[in-house]
PDB file of C-alpha atoms in Angstrom:
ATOM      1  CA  UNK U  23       0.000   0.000   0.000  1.00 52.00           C
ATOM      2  CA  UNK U  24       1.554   3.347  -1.077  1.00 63.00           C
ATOM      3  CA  UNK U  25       0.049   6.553   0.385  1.00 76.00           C
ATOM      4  CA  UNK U  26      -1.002   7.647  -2.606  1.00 83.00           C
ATOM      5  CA  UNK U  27      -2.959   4.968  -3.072  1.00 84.00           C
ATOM      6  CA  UNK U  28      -4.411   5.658   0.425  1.00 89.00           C
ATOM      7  CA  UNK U  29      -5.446   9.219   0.075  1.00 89.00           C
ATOM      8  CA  UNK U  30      -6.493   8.737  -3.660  1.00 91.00           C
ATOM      9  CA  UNK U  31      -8.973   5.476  -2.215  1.00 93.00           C
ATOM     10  CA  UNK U  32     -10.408   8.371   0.440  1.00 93.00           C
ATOM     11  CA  UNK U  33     -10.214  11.214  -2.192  1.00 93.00           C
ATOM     12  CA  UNK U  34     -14.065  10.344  -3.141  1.00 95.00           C
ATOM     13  CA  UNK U  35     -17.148  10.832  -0.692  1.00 96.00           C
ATOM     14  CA  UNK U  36     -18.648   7.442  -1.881  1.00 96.00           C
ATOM     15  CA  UNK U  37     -15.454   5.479  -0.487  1.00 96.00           C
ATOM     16  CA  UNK U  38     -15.450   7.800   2.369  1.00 95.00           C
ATOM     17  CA  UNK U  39     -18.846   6.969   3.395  1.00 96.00           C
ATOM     18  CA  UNK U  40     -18.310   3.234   2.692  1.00 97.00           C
ATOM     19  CA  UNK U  41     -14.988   3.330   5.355  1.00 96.00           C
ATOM     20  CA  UNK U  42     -17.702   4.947   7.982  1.00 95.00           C
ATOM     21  CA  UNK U  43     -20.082   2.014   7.663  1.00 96.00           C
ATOM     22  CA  UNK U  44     -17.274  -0.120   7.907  1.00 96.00           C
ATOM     23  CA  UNK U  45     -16.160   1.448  11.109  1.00 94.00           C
ATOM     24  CA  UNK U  46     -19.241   0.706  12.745  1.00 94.00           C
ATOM     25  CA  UNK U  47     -19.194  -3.295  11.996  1.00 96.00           C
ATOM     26  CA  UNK U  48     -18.127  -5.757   9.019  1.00 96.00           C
ATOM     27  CA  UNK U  49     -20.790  -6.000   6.179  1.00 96.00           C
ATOM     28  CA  UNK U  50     -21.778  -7.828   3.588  1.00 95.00           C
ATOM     29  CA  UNK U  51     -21.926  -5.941   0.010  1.00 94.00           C
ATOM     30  CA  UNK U  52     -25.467  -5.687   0.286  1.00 94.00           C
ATOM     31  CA  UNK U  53     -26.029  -4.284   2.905  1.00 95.00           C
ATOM     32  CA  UNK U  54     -23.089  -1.372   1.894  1.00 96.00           C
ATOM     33  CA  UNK U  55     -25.196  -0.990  -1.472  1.00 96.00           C
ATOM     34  CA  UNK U  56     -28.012  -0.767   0.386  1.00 95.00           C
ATOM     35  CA  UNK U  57     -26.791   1.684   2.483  1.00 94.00           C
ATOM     36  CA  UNK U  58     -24.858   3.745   0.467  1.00 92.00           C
ATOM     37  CA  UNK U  59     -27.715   4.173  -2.111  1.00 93.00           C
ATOM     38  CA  UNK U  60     -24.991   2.754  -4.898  1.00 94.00           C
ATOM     39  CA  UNK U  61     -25.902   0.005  -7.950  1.00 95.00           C
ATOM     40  CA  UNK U  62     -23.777  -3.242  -6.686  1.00 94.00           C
ATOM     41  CA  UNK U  63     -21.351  -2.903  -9.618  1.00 95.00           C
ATOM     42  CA  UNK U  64     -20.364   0.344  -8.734  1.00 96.00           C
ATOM     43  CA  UNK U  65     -20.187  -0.590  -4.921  1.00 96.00           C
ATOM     44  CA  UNK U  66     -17.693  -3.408  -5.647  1.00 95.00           C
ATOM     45  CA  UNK U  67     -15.629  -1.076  -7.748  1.00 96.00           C
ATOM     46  CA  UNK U  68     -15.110   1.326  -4.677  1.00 97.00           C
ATOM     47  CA  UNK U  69     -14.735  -2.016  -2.329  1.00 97.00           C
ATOM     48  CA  UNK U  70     -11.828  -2.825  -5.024  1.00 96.00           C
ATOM     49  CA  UNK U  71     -10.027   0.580  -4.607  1.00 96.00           C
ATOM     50  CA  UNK U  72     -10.266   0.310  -0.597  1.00 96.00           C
ATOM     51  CA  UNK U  73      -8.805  -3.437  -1.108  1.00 95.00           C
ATOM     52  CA  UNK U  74      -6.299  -2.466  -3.122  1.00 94.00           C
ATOM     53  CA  UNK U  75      -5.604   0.872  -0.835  1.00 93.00           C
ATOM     54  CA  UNK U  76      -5.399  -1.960   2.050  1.00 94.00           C
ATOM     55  CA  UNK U  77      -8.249   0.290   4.089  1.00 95.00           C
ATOM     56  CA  UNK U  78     -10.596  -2.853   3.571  1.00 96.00           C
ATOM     57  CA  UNK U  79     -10.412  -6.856   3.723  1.00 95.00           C
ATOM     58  CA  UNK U  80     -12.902  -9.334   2.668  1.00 95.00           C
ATOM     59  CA  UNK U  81     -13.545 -12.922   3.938  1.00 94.00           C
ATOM     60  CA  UNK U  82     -16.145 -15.123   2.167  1.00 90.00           C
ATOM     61  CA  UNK U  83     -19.116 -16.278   4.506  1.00 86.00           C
ATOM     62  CA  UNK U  84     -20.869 -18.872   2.329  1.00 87.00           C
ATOM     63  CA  UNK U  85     -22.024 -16.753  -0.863  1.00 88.00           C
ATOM     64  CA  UNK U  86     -21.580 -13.412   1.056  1.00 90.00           C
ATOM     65  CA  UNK U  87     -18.659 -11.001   0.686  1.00 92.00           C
ATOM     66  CA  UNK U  88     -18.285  -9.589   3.933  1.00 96.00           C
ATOM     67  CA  UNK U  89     -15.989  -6.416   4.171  1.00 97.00           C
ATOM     68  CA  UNK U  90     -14.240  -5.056   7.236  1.00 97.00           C
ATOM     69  CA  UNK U  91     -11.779  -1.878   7.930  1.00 95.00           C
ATOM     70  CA  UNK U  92      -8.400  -2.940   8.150  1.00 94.00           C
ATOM     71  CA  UNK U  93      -7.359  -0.678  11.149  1.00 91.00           C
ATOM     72  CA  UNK U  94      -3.247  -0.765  10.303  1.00 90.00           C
ATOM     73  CA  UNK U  95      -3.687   2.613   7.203  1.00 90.00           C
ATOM     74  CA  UNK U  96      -5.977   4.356   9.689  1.00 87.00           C
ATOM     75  CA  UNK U  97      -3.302   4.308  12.323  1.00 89.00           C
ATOM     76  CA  UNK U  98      -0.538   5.217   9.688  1.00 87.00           C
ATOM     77  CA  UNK U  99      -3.313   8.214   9.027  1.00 87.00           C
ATOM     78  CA  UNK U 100      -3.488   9.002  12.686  1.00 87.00           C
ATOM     79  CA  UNK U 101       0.097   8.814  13.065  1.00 88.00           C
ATOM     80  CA  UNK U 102       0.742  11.676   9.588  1.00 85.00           C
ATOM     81  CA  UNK U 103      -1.916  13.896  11.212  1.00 86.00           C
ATOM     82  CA  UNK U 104      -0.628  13.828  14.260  1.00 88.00           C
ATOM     83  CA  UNK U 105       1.788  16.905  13.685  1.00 87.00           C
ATOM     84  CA  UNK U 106      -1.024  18.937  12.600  1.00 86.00           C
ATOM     85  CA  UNK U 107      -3.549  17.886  15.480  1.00 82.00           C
ATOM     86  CA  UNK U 108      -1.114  19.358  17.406  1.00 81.00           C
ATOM     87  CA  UNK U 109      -0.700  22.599  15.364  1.00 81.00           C
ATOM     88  CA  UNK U 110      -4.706  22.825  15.926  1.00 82.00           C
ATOM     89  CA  UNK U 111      -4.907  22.088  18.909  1.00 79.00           C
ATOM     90  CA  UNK U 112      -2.001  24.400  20.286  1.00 81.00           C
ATOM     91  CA  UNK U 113      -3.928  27.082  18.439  1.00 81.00           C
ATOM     92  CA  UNK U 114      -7.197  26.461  20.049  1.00 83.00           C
ATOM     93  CA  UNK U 115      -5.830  26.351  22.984  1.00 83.00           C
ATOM     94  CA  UNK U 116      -4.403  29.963  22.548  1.00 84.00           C
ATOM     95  CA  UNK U 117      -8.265  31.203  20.989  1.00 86.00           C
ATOM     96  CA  UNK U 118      -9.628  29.618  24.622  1.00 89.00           C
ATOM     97  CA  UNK U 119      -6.869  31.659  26.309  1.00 89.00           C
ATOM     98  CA  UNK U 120      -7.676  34.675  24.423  1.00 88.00           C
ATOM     99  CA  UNK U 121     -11.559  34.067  25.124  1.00 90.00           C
ATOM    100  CA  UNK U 122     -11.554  33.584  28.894  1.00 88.00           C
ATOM    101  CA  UNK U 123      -9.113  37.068  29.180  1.00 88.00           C
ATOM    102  CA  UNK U 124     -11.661  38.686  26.910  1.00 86.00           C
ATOM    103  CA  UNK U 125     -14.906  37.352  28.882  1.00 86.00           C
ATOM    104  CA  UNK U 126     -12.563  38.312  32.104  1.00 84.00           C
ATOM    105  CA  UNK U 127     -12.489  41.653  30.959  1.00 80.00           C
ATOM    106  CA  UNK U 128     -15.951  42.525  29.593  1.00 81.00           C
ATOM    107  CA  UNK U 129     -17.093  40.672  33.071  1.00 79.00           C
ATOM    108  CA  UNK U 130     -14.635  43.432  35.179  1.00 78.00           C
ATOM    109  CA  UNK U 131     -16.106  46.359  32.747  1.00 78.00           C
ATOM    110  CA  UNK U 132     -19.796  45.435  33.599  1.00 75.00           C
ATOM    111  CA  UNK U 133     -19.361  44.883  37.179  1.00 71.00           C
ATOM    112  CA  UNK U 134     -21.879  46.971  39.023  1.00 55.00           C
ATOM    113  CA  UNK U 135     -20.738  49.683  41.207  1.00 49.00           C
ATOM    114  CA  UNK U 136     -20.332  49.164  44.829  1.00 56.00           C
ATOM    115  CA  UNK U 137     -23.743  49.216  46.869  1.00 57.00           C
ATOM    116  CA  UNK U 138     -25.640  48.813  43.658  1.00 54.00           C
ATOM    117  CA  UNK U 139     -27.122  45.742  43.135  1.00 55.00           C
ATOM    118  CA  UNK U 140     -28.058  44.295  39.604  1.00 51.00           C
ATOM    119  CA  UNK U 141     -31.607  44.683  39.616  1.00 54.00           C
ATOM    120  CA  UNK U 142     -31.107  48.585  39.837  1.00 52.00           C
ATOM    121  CA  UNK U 143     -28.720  49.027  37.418  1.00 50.00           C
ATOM    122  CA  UNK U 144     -30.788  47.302  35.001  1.00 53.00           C
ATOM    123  CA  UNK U 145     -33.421  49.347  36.205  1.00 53.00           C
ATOM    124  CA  UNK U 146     -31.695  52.907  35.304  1.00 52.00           C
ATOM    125  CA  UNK U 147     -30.648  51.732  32.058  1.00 52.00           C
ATOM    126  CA  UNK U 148     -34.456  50.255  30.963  1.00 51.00           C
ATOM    127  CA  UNK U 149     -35.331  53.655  32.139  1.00 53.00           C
ATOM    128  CA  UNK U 150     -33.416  55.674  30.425  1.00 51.00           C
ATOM    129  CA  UNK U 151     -34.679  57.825  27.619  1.00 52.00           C
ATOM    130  CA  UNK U 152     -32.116  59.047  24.618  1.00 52.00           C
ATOM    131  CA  UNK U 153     -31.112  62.381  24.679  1.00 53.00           C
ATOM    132  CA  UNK U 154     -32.107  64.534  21.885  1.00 46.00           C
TER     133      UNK U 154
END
């Protein structure tokens, strides 16, 4: 399996979609046509490129096909994205940061004066009238 092959198999939605059913449970190539809303010949040309990809194997279970994820190219997957999870997440990490100094501050700006409770602050300003 080259990782070309890999990321041209997941390149198209249908093959995407067919690696989520998988991930739920092994099925038979029915049941992914059925699912997937696919004619059967076109299903077990997108069950050939996962094969071939190695995302997929198949075992025979009397005159059933039954296809399963292979979970060794998803951890090779994990283990190439893990660089950038980490670039993401150290980022949103530093936007959570910036949010809780933000809320911090609009919180200190809005506090109500001392001796004033809330109710009568919202009070003066629901009774306010513009200027003209």
């Amino acid at each position: 399996m080259s990782d070309d092959s890999l990321w041209a198999a997941l390149a198209d939605p249908h093959r995407r979609a067919i690696v989520a059913l998988l991930l739920e449970r092994p099925r038979p190539v029915g049941e992914i046509v059925e699912a997937c809303g696919l004619s059967q010949p076109s299903t077990s040309k997108h069950l050939r490129v996962l094969r071939d990809a190695g995302l997929v194997r198949v075992r025979q279970d009397a005159q059933r096909r039954v296809y399963a994820l292979d979970p060794a190219p998803i951890a090779e997957l994990d283990a190439w994205l893990a660089p950038y999870r980490k670039l993401w997440s150290t980022s949103l990490d530093a936007l959570g940061r910036r949010l809780d100094e933000t809320a911090t501050d609009t919180a200190a700006e809005t506090a109500t004066a001392p001796g004033e409770s809330s109710d009568e602050a919202d009070a003066d300003t629901s009774t306010s009238s513009p200027k003209d």
